[in-house]
Amino acid sequence: MTTAHSGTDMQSFPCYLVANWKMSLSTRQSLELATALMHEASMMPIPDDLHTWIAPSFLAIPDIARKVAGTRFRVGGQNLWPEQHGAYTGEVSPTQLKEMGATFVIVGHSERRSLVHEGEELIRRKVKSAITNGLACILCIGETRDERKAGKTLAVLRSQITSAVLGLSPHEVRSLLIAYEPVWAIGTGEVATTEQIAEAHTTISTIVAELTTARCPVLYGGSLKPENAPEILALPSVHGGLIGGASLQSGSYFELVRAGLAGM
Ligand code: 13P
Protein backbone atom coordinates (compact mmCIF):
# COMPACT_ATOMS: atom_id res chain seq x y z
CA MET A 1 0.00 0.00 0.00
CA THR A 2 1.30 3.48 -0.86
CA THR A 3 0.78 5.35 2.38
CA ALA A 4 0.68 9.07 1.70
CA HIS A 5 0.86 10.11 5.35
CA SER A 6 0.96 8.63 8.82
CA GLY A 7 -2.69 9.35 9.70
CA THR A 8 -2.03 9.68 13.40
CA ASP A 9 -3.87 12.06 15.66
CA MET A 10 -1.01 14.22 16.72
CA GLN A 11 0.86 15.08 13.58
CA SER A 12 0.49 17.99 11.23
CA PHE A 13 0.46 16.88 7.62
CA PRO A 14 2.94 17.63 4.85
CA CYS A 15 1.87 20.01 2.06
CA TYR A 16 0.63 18.44 -1.19
CA LEU A 17 0.48 20.45 -4.41
CA VAL A 18 -1.33 18.27 -6.90
CA ALA A 19 -1.51 19.37 -10.53
CA ASN A 20 -4.65 18.14 -12.27
CA TRP A 21 -4.00 18.69 -15.96
CA LYS A 22 -7.47 17.34 -16.85
CA MET A 23 -7.76 16.91 -20.68
CA SER A 24 -5.99 20.20 -21.35
CA LEU A 25 -2.73 19.07 -22.97
CA SER A 26 -1.54 16.79 -25.75
CA THR A 27 1.02 14.15 -24.82
CA ARG A 28 3.74 16.28 -26.39
CA GLN A 29 2.62 19.38 -24.46
CA SER A 30 2.46 17.32 -21.25
CA LEU A 31 6.06 16.22 -21.71
CA GLU A 32 7.14 19.79 -22.44
CA LEU A 33 5.45 21.00 -19.26
CA ALA A 34 7.02 18.18 -17.24
CA THR A 35 10.43 19.16 -18.66
CA ALA A 36 9.84 22.79 -17.65
CA LEU A 37 8.80 21.68 -14.14
CA MET A 38 11.96 19.57 -13.79
CA HIS A 39 14.03 22.55 -14.85
CA GLU A 40 12.32 24.85 -12.34
CA ALA A 41 12.69 22.21 -9.59
CA SER A 42 16.42 21.87 -10.29
CA MET A 43 16.83 25.52 -9.28
CA MET A 44 14.76 25.23 -6.13
CA PRO A 45 15.30 22.36 -3.70
CA ILE A 46 11.96 21.05 -2.46
CA PRO A 47 11.87 19.83 1.17
CA ASP A 48 10.68 16.30 1.96
CA ASP A 49 7.42 17.46 3.49
CA LEU A 50 6.27 19.28 0.36
CA HIS A 51 4.87 16.83 -2.17
CA THR A 52 4.68 17.71 -5.84
CA TRP A 53 2.27 15.41 -7.67
CA ILE A 54 1.13 15.51 -11.30
CA ALA A 55 -2.03 13.97 -12.77
CA PRO A 56 -1.72 14.13 -16.57
CA SER A 57 -4.02 12.33 -19.01
CA PHE A 58 -3.68 8.52 -18.92
CA LEU A 59 -1.85 8.67 -22.26
CA ALA A 60 0.98 10.82 -20.91
CA ILE A 61 1.54 8.88 -17.66
CA PRO A 62 4.24 6.47 -18.95
CA ASP A 63 6.37 9.21 -20.57
CA ILE A 64 6.05 11.52 -17.59
CA ALA A 65 6.74 8.73 -15.10
CA ARG A 66 10.01 8.08 -16.96
CA LYS A 67 10.78 11.79 -17.07
CA VAL A 68 10.33 12.37 -13.33
CA ALA A 69 11.94 9.11 -12.16
CA GLY A 70 14.44 9.84 -9.42
CA THR A 71 12.99 13.31 -8.70
CA ARG A 72 10.56 14.46 -5.99
CA PHE A 73 7.65 14.47 -8.48
CA ARG A 74 5.07 11.70 -8.47
CA VAL A 75 2.64 10.87 -11.26
CA GLY A 76 -0.96 9.72 -10.92
CA GLY A 77 -4.22 9.12 -12.76
CA GLN A 78 -7.32 11.31 -12.90
CA ASN A 79 -9.64 8.31 -12.62
CA LEU A 80 -9.70 4.50 -12.45
CA TRP A 81 -12.08 1.58 -12.66
CA PRO A 82 -12.44 -0.46 -9.45
CA GLU A 83 -11.98 -3.91 -11.02
CA GLN A 84 -8.60 -5.43 -11.85
CA HIS A 85 -9.45 -6.71 -15.32
CA GLY A 86 -12.37 -7.85 -17.43
CA ALA A 87 -14.97 -6.61 -19.88
CA TYR A 88 -14.91 -2.89 -19.00
CA THR A 89 -14.54 -1.17 -22.35
CA GLY A 90 -12.61 2.08 -22.20
CA GLU A 91 -11.67 1.79 -18.53
CA VAL A 92 -8.29 1.62 -16.77
CA SER A 93 -7.61 -0.60 -13.74
CA PRO A 94 -5.48 0.18 -10.67
CA THR A 95 -2.92 -2.39 -11.79
CA GLN A 96 -2.69 -0.83 -15.24
CA LEU A 97 -2.20 2.58 -13.61
CA LYS A 98 0.62 1.24 -11.46
CA GLU A 99 2.14 -0.51 -14.48
CA MET A 100 2.32 2.90 -16.21
CA GLY A 101 4.14 4.40 -13.22
CA ALA A 102 1.25 6.01 -11.32
CA THR A 103 1.42 6.05 -7.53
CA PHE A 104 -1.83 7.91 -6.83
CA VAL A 105 -5.24 8.50 -8.36
CA ILE A 106 -7.94 11.18 -8.19
CA VAL A 107 -11.45 9.81 -7.52
CA GLY A 108 -14.87 11.46 -7.65
CA HIS A 109 -13.89 14.74 -9.28
CA SER A 110 -16.97 16.93 -9.72
CA GLU A 111 -16.48 16.91 -13.49
CA ARG A 112 -16.89 13.13 -13.44
CA ARG A 113 -19.81 13.31 -11.02
CA SER A 114 -21.63 15.77 -13.29
CA LEU A 115 -20.46 14.84 -16.82
CA VAL A 116 -20.59 11.04 -16.58
CA HIS A 117 -22.93 10.78 -13.59
CA GLU A 118 -20.50 8.97 -11.33
CA GLY A 119 -22.51 8.04 -8.25
CA GLU A 120 -21.65 7.51 -4.59
CA GLU A 121 -21.54 3.70 -4.75
CA LEU A 122 -19.12 3.65 -7.69
CA ILE A 123 -16.98 6.30 -5.99
CA ARG A 124 -16.86 4.22 -2.80
CA ARG A 125 -15.71 1.16 -4.79
CA LYS A 126 -13.07 3.23 -6.58
CA VAL A 127 -11.66 4.61 -3.30
CA LYS A 128 -11.46 1.12 -1.76
CA SER A 129 -9.96 -0.42 -4.88
CA ALA A 130 -7.34 2.33 -5.31
CA ILE A 131 -6.17 1.94 -1.72
CA THR A 132 -6.24 -1.84 -1.50
CA ASN A 133 -4.34 -2.00 -4.78
CA GLY A 134 -1.57 0.20 -3.47
CA LEU A 135 -2.40 3.66 -4.80
CA ALA A 136 -2.78 6.80 -2.71
CA CYS A 137 -6.29 8.12 -3.35
CA ILE A 138 -7.42 11.75 -3.57
CA LEU A 139 -11.17 11.80 -3.02
CA CYS A 140 -12.83 14.98 -4.35
CA ILE A 141 -15.90 16.35 -2.64
CA GLY A 142 -17.72 19.68 -2.70
CA GLU A 143 -21.06 21.41 -2.88
CA THR A 144 -22.74 23.10 -5.84
CA ARG A 145 -23.69 26.76 -5.79
CA ASP A 146 -27.36 25.86 -5.19
CA GLU A 147 -26.46 23.59 -2.28
CA ARG A 148 -24.40 26.37 -0.67
CA LYS A 149 -27.19 28.90 -1.20
CA ALA A 150 -29.63 26.50 0.43
CA GLY A 151 -27.35 26.16 3.50
CA LYS A 152 -26.67 22.49 2.74
CA THR A 153 -22.87 22.62 2.33
CA LEU A 154 -21.89 20.78 5.51
CA ALA A 155 -24.63 18.17 5.05
CA VAL A 156 -23.48 17.52 1.47
CA LEU A 157 -19.86 17.11 2.61
CA ARG A 158 -20.94 14.72 5.38
CA SER A 159 -22.95 12.61 2.98
CA GLN A 160 -20.20 12.48 0.32
CA ILE A 161 -17.54 11.50 2.89
CA THR A 162 -19.72 8.97 4.69
CA SER A 163 -20.53 7.04 1.54
CA ALA A 164 -16.97 7.16 0.20
CA VAL A 165 -15.03 6.07 3.30
CA LEU A 166 -17.47 3.36 4.35
CA GLY A 167 -15.46 0.24 5.12
CA LEU A 168 -12.02 1.89 5.21
CA SER A 169 -9.82 0.83 8.13
CA PRO A 170 -7.75 3.44 9.99
CA HIS A 171 -4.69 1.91 8.30
CA GLU A 172 -6.27 2.38 4.86
CA VAL A 173 -7.02 6.04 5.68
CA ARG A 174 -3.23 6.53 5.62
CA SER A 175 -3.51 6.29 1.82
CA LEU A 176 -6.43 8.73 1.63
CA LEU A 177 -6.39 12.45 0.95
CA ILE A 178 -9.53 14.53 0.54
CA ALA A 179 -9.78 17.50 -1.83
CA TYR A 180 -12.46 20.02 -0.92
CA GLU A 181 -13.46 21.51 -4.25
CA PRO A 182 -16.57 23.71 -4.14
CA VAL A 183 -18.09 23.07 -7.57
CA TRP A 184 -18.89 26.77 -8.04
CA ALA A 185 -15.19 27.67 -7.63
CA ILE A 186 -13.80 25.22 -10.20
CA GLY A 187 -12.53 26.94 -13.33
CA THR A 188 -14.63 30.03 -12.59
CA GLY A 189 -12.05 32.38 -11.10
CA GLU A 190 -14.37 32.65 -8.11
CA VAL A 191 -12.56 31.38 -5.03
CA ALA A 192 -14.05 30.39 -1.68
CA THR A 193 -13.31 32.77 1.19
CA THR A 194 -10.82 31.71 3.84
CA GLU A 195 -13.75 31.47 6.31
CA GLN A 196 -15.67 29.13 3.98
CA ILE A 197 -12.56 27.03 3.39
CA ALA A 198 -11.62 26.81 7.09
CA GLU A 199 -15.18 25.81 8.04
CA ALA A 200 -15.37 23.12 5.34
CA HIS A 201 -11.90 21.71 6.09
CA THR A 202 -12.44 21.55 9.83
CA THR A 203 -15.78 19.81 9.28
CA ILE A 204 -14.22 17.33 6.85
CA SER A 205 -11.43 16.42 9.30
CA THR A 206 -13.96 15.97 12.11
CA ILE A 207 -16.20 13.72 10.00
CA VAL A 208 -13.28 11.54 8.82
CA ALA A 209 -12.11 11.15 12.42
CA GLU A 210 -15.63 10.27 13.60
CA LEU A 211 -16.07 7.64 10.89
CA THR A 212 -12.63 6.06 10.82
CA THR A 213 -10.83 7.16 14.02
CA ALA A 214 -8.04 8.39 11.73
CA ARG A 215 -7.12 11.65 10.06
CA CYS A 216 -6.17 12.52 6.50
CA PRO A 217 -4.85 15.62 4.75
CA VAL A 218 -7.48 17.95 3.29
CA LEU A 219 -6.50 19.87 0.14
CA TYR A 220 -8.32 22.87 -1.32
CA GLY A 221 -9.21 23.10 -5.01
CA GLY A 222 -11.12 25.67 -7.04
CA SER A 223 -9.46 28.64 -8.78
CA LEU A 224 -6.36 28.30 -6.60
CA LYS A 225 -3.91 30.81 -8.11
CA PRO A 226 -0.62 32.54 -7.22
CA GLU A 227 -2.65 35.58 -6.07
CA ASN A 228 -4.84 33.75 -3.54
CA ALA A 229 -2.59 30.80 -2.63
CA PRO A 230 -0.50 32.49 0.10
CA GLU A 231 -3.61 33.20 2.18
CA ILE A 232 -5.32 29.86 1.54
CA LEU A 233 -2.26 27.61 1.95
CA ALA A 234 -1.39 29.35 5.22
CA LEU A 235 -4.65 28.14 6.84
CA PRO A 236 -3.81 25.44 9.42
CA SER A 237 -6.68 23.23 8.20
CA VAL A 238 -5.42 23.32 4.59
CA HIS A 239 -2.78 20.72 3.73
CA GLY A 240 -2.18 21.72 0.12
CA GLY A 241 -4.07 22.21 -3.11
CA LEU A 242 -5.55 20.41 -6.10
CA ILE A 243 -4.82 22.76 -8.96
CA GLY A 244 -6.35 22.94 -12.43
CA GLY A 245 -5.71 26.04 -14.55
CA ALA A 246 -2.74 27.38 -12.58
CA SER A 247 -0.91 24.05 -12.89
CA LEU A 248 -0.70 24.32 -16.68
CA GLN A 249 2.33 26.62 -16.58
CA SER A 250 5.49 25.80 -14.69
CA GLY A 251 5.86 29.41 -13.50
CA SER A 252 2.44 29.61 -11.84
CA TYR A 253 2.70 26.07 -10.44
CA PHE A 254 6.01 26.98 -8.78
CA GLU A 255 4.50 30.18 -7.38
CA LEU A 256 2.05 27.87 -5.63
CA VAL A 257 4.95 25.71 -4.44
CA ARG A 258 6.55 28.81 -2.93
CA ALA A 259 3.24 29.78 -1.30
CA GLY A 260 2.97 26.23 0.06
CA LEU A 261 6.46 26.45 1.49
CA ALA A 262 5.74 29.80 3.11
CA GLY A 263 2.54 28.40 4.67
CA MET A 264 4.25 25.36 6.27
P1 13P B 1 -9.18 25.12 -11.33
O1 13P B 1 -7.94 25.31 -10.52
O2 13P B 1 -8.96 25.34 -12.81
O3 13P B 1 -10.34 25.90 -10.80
O4 13P B 1 -9.59 23.56 -11.23
C1 13P B 1 -9.67 22.99 -9.97
C2 13P B 1 -9.85 21.54 -10.14
O5 13P B 1 -10.86 21.08 -10.60
C3 13P B 1 -8.73 20.67 -9.73
O6 13P B 1 -9.13 19.34 -9.69
mmCIF file of C-alpha atoms and ligand atoms in Angstrom:
data_model
loop_
_atom_site.group_PDB
_atom_site.id
_atom_site.type_symbol
_atom_site.label_atom_id
_atom_site.label_comp_id
_atom_site.label_asym_id
_atom_site.label_seq_id
_atom_site.Cartn_x
_atom_site.Cartn_y
_atom_site.Cartn_z
ATOM 1 C CA MET A 1 0.000 0.000 0.000
ATOM 2 C CA THR A 2 1.301 3.477 -0.864
ATOM 3 C CA THR A 3 0.781 5.348 2.380
ATOM 4 C CA ALA A 4 0.677 9.069 1.697
ATOM 5 C CA HIS A 5 0.861 10.113 5.349
ATOM 6 C CA SER A 6 0.960 8.627 8.816
ATOM 7 C CA GLY A 7 -2.688 9.354 9.696
ATOM 8 C CA THR A 8 -2.034 9.685 13.397
ATOM 9 C CA ASP A 9 -3.875 12.061 15.656
ATOM 10 C CA MET A 10 -1.007 14.218 16.723
ATOM 11 C CA GLN A 11 0.859 15.079 13.578
ATOM 12 C CA SER A 12 0.491 17.990 11.227
ATOM 13 C CA PHE A 13 0.463 16.880 7.624
ATOM 14 C CA PRO A 14 2.935 17.632 4.849
ATOM 15 C CA CYS A 15 1.866 20.007 2.062
ATOM 16 C CA TYR A 16 0.633 18.439 -1.186
ATOM 17 C CA LEU A 17 0.485 20.451 -4.411
ATOM 18 C CA VAL A 18 -1.326 18.266 -6.897
ATOM 19 C CA ALA A 19 -1.514 19.370 -10.530
ATOM 20 C CA ASN A 20 -4.652 18.135 -12.273
ATOM 21 C CA TRP A 21 -3.996 18.692 -15.964
ATOM 22 C CA LYS A 22 -7.467 17.340 -16.850
ATOM 23 C CA MET A 23 -7.757 16.905 -20.678
ATOM 24 C CA SER A 24 -5.987 20.202 -21.352
ATOM 25 C CA LEU A 25 -2.727 19.074 -22.970
ATOM 26 C CA SER A 26 -1.543 16.794 -25.751
ATOM 27 C CA THR A 27 1.018 14.150 -24.820
ATOM 28 C CA ARG A 28 3.737 16.283 -26.391
ATOM 29 C CA GLN A 29 2.618 19.382 -24.462
ATOM 30 C CA SER A 30 2.460 17.320 -21.254
ATOM 31 C CA LEU A 31 6.058 16.215 -21.712
ATOM 32 C CA GLU A 32 7.139 19.790 -22.440
ATOM 33 C CA LEU A 33 5.451 20.998 -19.259
ATOM 34 C CA ALA A 34 7.019 18.175 -17.241
ATOM 35 C CA THR A 35 10.427 19.160 -18.659
ATOM 36 C CA ALA A 36 9.835 22.794 -17.648
ATOM 37 C CA LEU A 37 8.805 21.679 -14.136
ATOM 38 C CA MET A 38 11.960 19.572 -13.789
ATOM 39 C CA HIS A 39 14.033 22.554 -14.852
ATOM 40 C CA GLU A 40 12.317 24.850 -12.345
ATOM 41 C CA ALA A 41 12.695 22.211 -9.590
ATOM 42 C CA SER A 42 16.423 21.868 -10.288
ATOM 43 C CA MET A 43 16.830 25.519 -9.284
ATOM 44 C CA MET A 44 14.763 25.232 -6.128
ATOM 45 C CA PRO A 45 15.297 22.358 -3.705
ATOM 46 C CA ILE A 46 11.963 21.054 -2.458
ATOM 47 C CA PRO A 47 11.874 19.827 1.169
ATOM 48 C CA ASP A 48 10.676 16.303 1.964
ATOM 49 C CA ASP A 49 7.416 17.460 3.491
ATOM 50 C CA LEU A 50 6.266 19.283 0.358
ATOM 51 C CA HIS A 51 4.870 16.832 -2.167
ATOM 52 C CA THR A 52 4.681 17.715 -5.843
ATOM 53 C CA TRP A 53 2.272 15.413 -7.673
ATOM 54 C CA ILE A 54 1.130 15.515 -11.300
ATOM 55 C CA ALA A 55 -2.033 13.969 -12.768
ATOM 56 C CA PRO A 56 -1.722 14.126 -16.573
ATOM 57 C CA SER A 57 -4.017 12.328 -19.009
ATOM 58 C CA PHE A 58 -3.683 8.523 -18.920
ATOM 59 C CA LEU A 59 -1.848 8.670 -22.256
ATOM 60 C CA ALA A 60 0.982 10.821 -20.914
ATOM 61 C CA ILE A 61 1.538 8.880 -17.664
ATOM 62 C CA PRO A 62 4.238 6.469 -18.947
ATOM 63 C CA ASP A 63 6.366 9.210 -20.571
ATOM 64 C CA ILE A 64 6.050 11.519 -17.586
ATOM 65 C CA ALA A 65 6.740 8.729 -15.096
ATOM 66 C CA ARG A 66 10.014 8.079 -16.958
ATOM 67 C CA LYS A 67 10.778 11.793 -17.073
ATOM 68 C CA VAL A 68 10.326 12.371 -13.329
ATOM 69 C CA ALA A 69 11.940 9.105 -12.164
ATOM 70 C CA GLY A 70 14.445 9.844 -9.422
ATOM 71 C CA THR A 71 12.986 13.310 -8.700
ATOM 72 C CA ARG A 72 10.564 14.457 -5.991
ATOM 73 C CA PHE A 73 7.649 14.469 -8.481
ATOM 74 C CA ARG A 74 5.068 11.702 -8.474
ATOM 75 C CA VAL A 75 2.637 10.868 -11.256
ATOM 76 C CA GLY A 76 -0.956 9.716 -10.923
ATOM 77 C CA GLY A 77 -4.216 9.123 -12.764
ATOM 78 C CA GLN A 78 -7.322 11.306 -12.900
ATOM 79 C CA ASN A 79 -9.644 8.312 -12.615
ATOM 80 C CA LEU A 80 -9.699 4.504 -12.452
ATOM 81 C CA TRP A 81 -12.081 1.577 -12.659
ATOM 82 C CA PRO A 82 -12.440 -0.460 -9.447
ATOM 83 C CA GLU A 83 -11.981 -3.915 -11.018
ATOM 84 C CA GLN A 84 -8.605 -5.429 -11.854
ATOM 85 C CA HIS A 85 -9.449 -6.715 -15.321
ATOM 86 C CA GLY A 86 -12.372 -7.850 -17.429
ATOM 87 C CA ALA A 87 -14.966 -6.608 -19.876
ATOM 88 C CA TYR A 88 -14.908 -2.886 -18.997
ATOM 89 C CA THR A 89 -14.539 -1.171 -22.355
ATOM 90 C CA GLY A 90 -12.611 2.076 -22.201
ATOM 91 C CA GLU A 91 -11.675 1.792 -18.532
ATOM 92 C CA VAL A 92 -8.288 1.618 -16.767
ATOM 93 C CA SER A 93 -7.611 -0.597 -13.737
ATOM 94 C CA PRO A 94 -5.485 0.179 -10.672
ATOM 95 C CA THR A 95 -2.923 -2.392 -11.785
ATOM 96 C CA GLN A 96 -2.692 -0.830 -15.239
ATOM 97 C CA LEU A 97 -2.205 2.583 -13.605
ATOM 98 C CA LYS A 98 0.620 1.245 -11.465
ATOM 99 C CA GLU A 99 2.141 -0.514 -14.476
ATOM 100 C CA MET A 100 2.322 2.896 -16.206
ATOM 101 C CA GLY A 101 4.135 4.402 -13.220
ATOM 102 C CA ALA A 102 1.248 6.014 -11.322
ATOM 103 C CA THR A 103 1.418 6.051 -7.533
ATOM 104 C CA PHE A 104 -1.829 7.915 -6.832
ATOM 105 C CA VAL A 105 -5.237 8.504 -8.358
ATOM 106 C CA ILE A 106 -7.941 11.178 -8.186
ATOM 107 C CA VAL A 107 -11.451 9.814 -7.518
ATOM 108 C CA GLY A 108 -14.874 11.461 -7.649
ATOM 109 C CA HIS A 109 -13.886 14.740 -9.281
ATOM 110 C CA SER A 110 -16.975 16.930 -9.717
ATOM 111 C CA GLU A 111 -16.475 16.913 -13.489
ATOM 112 C CA ARG A 112 -16.885 13.133 -13.442
ATOM 113 C CA ARG A 113 -19.812 13.308 -11.017
ATOM 114 C CA SER A 114 -21.634 15.766 -13.293
ATOM 115 C CA LEU A 115 -20.456 14.839 -16.820
ATOM 116 C CA VAL A 116 -20.587 11.040 -16.582
ATOM 117 C CA HIS A 117 -22.928 10.784 -13.592
ATOM 118 C CA GLU A 118 -20.498 8.967 -11.334
ATOM 119 C CA GLY A 119 -22.509 8.038 -8.252
ATOM 120 C CA GLU A 120 -21.648 7.514 -4.594
ATOM 121 C CA GLU A 121 -21.545 3.703 -4.754
ATOM 122 C CA LEU A 122 -19.119 3.646 -7.686
ATOM 123 C CA ILE A 123 -16.975 6.305 -5.992
ATOM 124 C CA ARG A 124 -16.858 4.216 -2.804
ATOM 125 C CA ARG A 125 -15.714 1.161 -4.787
ATOM 126 C CA LYS A 126 -13.074 3.233 -6.575
ATOM 127 C CA VAL A 127 -11.665 4.606 -3.298
ATOM 128 C CA LYS A 128 -11.463 1.118 -1.761
ATOM 129 C CA SER A 129 -9.959 -0.418 -4.883
ATOM 130 C CA ALA A 130 -7.345 2.329 -5.308
ATOM 131 C CA ILE A 131 -6.173 1.944 -1.725
ATOM 132 C CA THR A 132 -6.242 -1.840 -1.495
ATOM 133 C CA ASN A 133 -4.338 -2.000 -4.779
ATOM 134 C CA GLY A 134 -1.573 0.203 -3.467
ATOM 135 C CA LEU A 135 -2.397 3.662 -4.799
ATOM 136 C CA ALA A 136 -2.776 6.798 -2.712
ATOM 137 C CA CYS A 137 -6.288 8.119 -3.351
ATOM 138 C CA ILE A 138 -7.420 11.748 -3.572
ATOM 139 C CA LEU A 139 -11.172 11.805 -3.020
ATOM 140 C CA CYS A 140 -12.826 14.979 -4.349
ATOM 141 C CA ILE A 141 -15.901 16.347 -2.642
ATOM 142 C CA GLY A 142 -17.717 19.675 -2.699
ATOM 143 C CA GLU A 143 -21.057 21.413 -2.875
ATOM 144 C CA THR A 144 -22.739 23.095 -5.843
ATOM 145 C CA ARG A 145 -23.690 26.762 -5.787
ATOM 146 C CA ASP A 146 -27.360 25.865 -5.194
ATOM 147 C CA GLU A 147 -26.463 23.590 -2.283
ATOM 148 C CA ARG A 148 -24.402 26.365 -0.672
ATOM 149 C CA LYS A 149 -27.186 28.905 -1.205
ATOM 150 C CA ALA A 150 -29.635 26.498 0.433
ATOM 151 C CA GLY A 151 -27.352 26.164 3.500
ATOM 152 C CA LYS A 152 -26.672 22.493 2.740
ATOM 153 C CA THR A 153 -22.872 22.625 2.332
ATOM 154 C CA LEU A 154 -21.888 20.776 5.506
ATOM 155 C CA ALA A 155 -24.632 18.167 5.052
ATOM 156 C CA VAL A 156 -23.478 17.520 1.471
ATOM 157 C CA LEU A 157 -19.861 17.107 2.611
ATOM 158 C CA ARG A 158 -20.937 14.716 5.375
ATOM 159 C CA SER A 159 -22.953 12.613 2.984
ATOM 160 C CA GLN A 160 -20.196 12.479 0.322
ATOM 161 C CA ILE A 161 -17.537 11.505 2.889
ATOM 162 C CA THR A 162 -19.722 8.968 4.692
ATOM 163 C CA SER A 163 -20.534 7.038 1.536
ATOM 164 C CA ALA A 164 -16.967 7.162 0.199
ATOM 165 C CA VAL A 165 -15.030 6.073 3.305
ATOM 166 C CA LEU A 166 -17.473 3.364 4.352
ATOM 167 C CA GLY A 167 -15.461 0.241 5.120
ATOM 168 C CA LEU A 168 -12.017 1.894 5.206
ATOM 169 C CA SER A 169 -9.825 0.826 8.125
ATOM 170 C CA PRO A 170 -7.750 3.438 9.992
ATOM 171 C CA HIS A 171 -4.693 1.911 8.298
ATOM 172 C CA GLU A 172 -6.274 2.381 4.862
ATOM 173 C CA VAL A 173 -7.018 6.042 5.678
ATOM 174 C CA ARG A 174 -3.235 6.532 5.616
ATOM 175 C CA SER A 175 -3.512 6.286 1.822
ATOM 176 C CA LEU A 176 -6.431 8.726 1.626
ATOM 177 C CA LEU A 177 -6.391 12.449 0.952
ATOM 178 C CA ILE A 178 -9.530 14.532 0.544
ATOM 179 C CA ALA A 179 -9.783 17.496 -1.829
ATOM 180 C CA TYR A 180 -12.463 20.022 -0.920
ATOM 181 C CA GLU A 181 -13.464 21.510 -4.250
ATOM 182 C CA PRO A 182 -16.568 23.708 -4.140
ATOM 183 C CA VAL A 183 -18.094 23.070 -7.567
ATOM 184 C CA TRP A 184 -18.889 26.765 -8.045
ATOM 185 C CA ALA A 185 -15.193 27.670 -7.627
ATOM 186 C CA ILE A 186 -13.801 25.216 -10.202
ATOM 187 C CA GLY A 187 -12.526 26.944 -13.327
ATOM 188 C CA THR A 188 -14.628 30.027 -12.590
ATOM 189 C CA GLY A 189 -12.048 32.378 -11.098
ATOM 190 C CA GLU A 190 -14.374 32.653 -8.106
ATOM 191 C CA VAL A 191 -12.556 31.383 -5.030
ATOM 192 C CA ALA A 192 -14.052 30.387 -1.680
ATOM 193 C CA THR A 193 -13.314 32.766 1.187
ATOM 194 C CA THR A 194 -10.823 31.707 3.836
ATOM 195 C CA GLU A 195 -13.747 31.469 6.314
ATOM 196 C CA GLN A 196 -15.673 29.130 3.985
ATOM 197 C CA ILE A 197 -12.557 27.031 3.394
ATOM 198 C CA ALA A 198 -11.620 26.810 7.086
ATOM 199 C CA GLU A 199 -15.180 25.806 8.039
ATOM 200 C CA ALA A 200 -15.372 23.122 5.344
ATOM 201 C CA HIS A 201 -11.904 21.712 6.086
ATOM 202 C CA THR A 202 -12.437 21.548 9.830
ATOM 203 C CA THR A 203 -15.776 19.813 9.284
ATOM 204 C CA ILE A 204 -14.219 17.326 6.851
ATOM 205 C CA SER A 205 -11.428 16.424 9.305
ATOM 206 C CA THR A 206 -13.961 15.967 12.105
ATOM 207 C CA ILE A 207 -16.202 13.720 9.998
ATOM 208 C CA VAL A 208 -13.277 11.543 8.818
ATOM 209 C CA ALA A 209 -12.105 11.146 12.424
ATOM 210 C CA GLU A 210 -15.627 10.269 13.598
ATOM 211 C CA LEU A 211 -16.074 7.643 10.893
ATOM 212 C CA THR A 212 -12.627 6.058 10.822
ATOM 213 C CA THR A 213 -10.831 7.159 14.019
ATOM 214 C CA ALA A 214 -8.038 8.385 11.731
ATOM 215 C CA ARG A 215 -7.125 11.645 10.058
ATOM 216 C CA CYS A 216 -6.171 12.522 6.504
ATOM 217 C CA PRO A 217 -4.846 15.623 4.754
ATOM 218 C CA VAL A 218 -7.476 17.951 3.286
ATOM 219 C CA LEU A 219 -6.498 19.874 0.141
ATOM 220 C CA TYR A 220 -8.320 22.873 -1.317
ATOM 221 C CA GLY A 221 -9.212 23.096 -5.011
ATOM 222 C CA GLY A 222 -11.122 25.666 -7.036
ATOM 223 C CA SER A 223 -9.456 28.635 -8.782
ATOM 224 C CA LEU A 224 -6.358 28.303 -6.603
ATOM 225 C CA LYS A 225 -3.914 30.811 -8.106
ATOM 226 C CA PRO A 226 -0.624 32.536 -7.216
ATOM 227 C CA GLU A 227 -2.651 35.583 -6.071
ATOM 228 C CA ASN A 228 -4.845 33.746 -3.542
ATOM 229 C CA ALA A 229 -2.591 30.797 -2.628
ATOM 230 C CA PRO A 230 -0.501 32.491 0.103
ATOM 231 C CA GLU A 231 -3.614 33.201 2.184
ATOM 232 C CA ILE A 232 -5.320 29.857 1.538
ATOM 233 C CA LEU A 233 -2.263 27.609 1.948
ATOM 234 C CA ALA A 234 -1.392 29.353 5.221
ATOM 235 C CA LEU A 235 -4.653 28.142 6.844
ATOM 236 C CA PRO A 236 -3.810 25.436 9.416
ATOM 237 C CA SER A 237 -6.681 23.225 8.203
ATOM 238 C CA VAL A 238 -5.419 23.318 4.585
ATOM 239 C CA HIS A 239 -2.777 20.719 3.732
ATOM 240 C CA GLY A 240 -2.180 21.717 0.117
ATOM 241 C CA GLY A 241 -4.068 22.205 -3.109
ATOM 242 C CA LEU A 242 -5.551 20.409 -6.099
ATOM 243 C CA ILE A 243 -4.825 22.756 -8.957
ATOM 244 C CA GLY A 244 -6.353 22.935 -12.425
ATOM 245 C CA GLY A 245 -5.713 26.037 -14.549
ATOM 246 C CA ALA A 246 -2.739 27.385 -12.577
ATOM 247 C CA SER A 247 -0.911 24.048 -12.888
ATOM 248 C CA LEU A 248 -0.695 24.325 -16.681
ATOM 249 C CA GLN A 249 2.330 26.617 -16.577
ATOM 250 C CA SER A 250 5.490 25.797 -14.686
ATOM 251 C CA GLY A 251 5.865 29.408 -13.497
ATOM 252 C CA SER A 252 2.443 29.614 -11.841
ATOM 253 C CA TYR A 253 2.703 26.066 -10.441
ATOM 254 C CA PHE A 254 6.008 26.983 -8.776
ATOM 255 C CA GLU A 255 4.505 30.178 -7.380
ATOM 256 C CA LEU A 256 2.049 27.870 -5.625
ATOM 257 C CA VAL A 257 4.947 25.710 -4.439
ATOM 258 C CA ARG A 258 6.555 28.811 -2.929
ATOM 259 C CA ALA A 259 3.241 29.775 -1.299
ATOM 260 C CA GLY A 260 2.973 26.226 0.055
ATOM 261 C CA LEU A 261 6.465 26.449 1.495
ATOM 262 C CA ALA A 262 5.736 29.801 3.112
ATOM 263 C CA GLY A 263 2.542 28.401 4.671
ATOM 264 C CA MET A 264 4.247 25.364 6.265
HETATM 265 P P1 13P B 1 -9.183 25.124 -11.334
HETATM 266 O O1 13P B 1 -7.941 25.308 -10.521
HETATM 267 O O2 13P B 1 -8.962 25.341 -12.808
HETATM 268 O O3 13P B 1 -10.343 25.899 -10.804
HETATM 269 O O4 13P B 1 -9.587 23.559 -11.228
HETATM 270 C C1 13P B 1 -9.669 22.988 -9.968
HETATM 271 C C2 13P B 1 -9.851 21.539 -10.136
HETATM 272 O O5 13P B 1 -10.864 21.081 -10.604
HETATM 273 C C3 13P B 1 -8.725 20.667 -9.729
HETATM 274 O O6 13P B 1 -9.133 19.344 -9.694
#
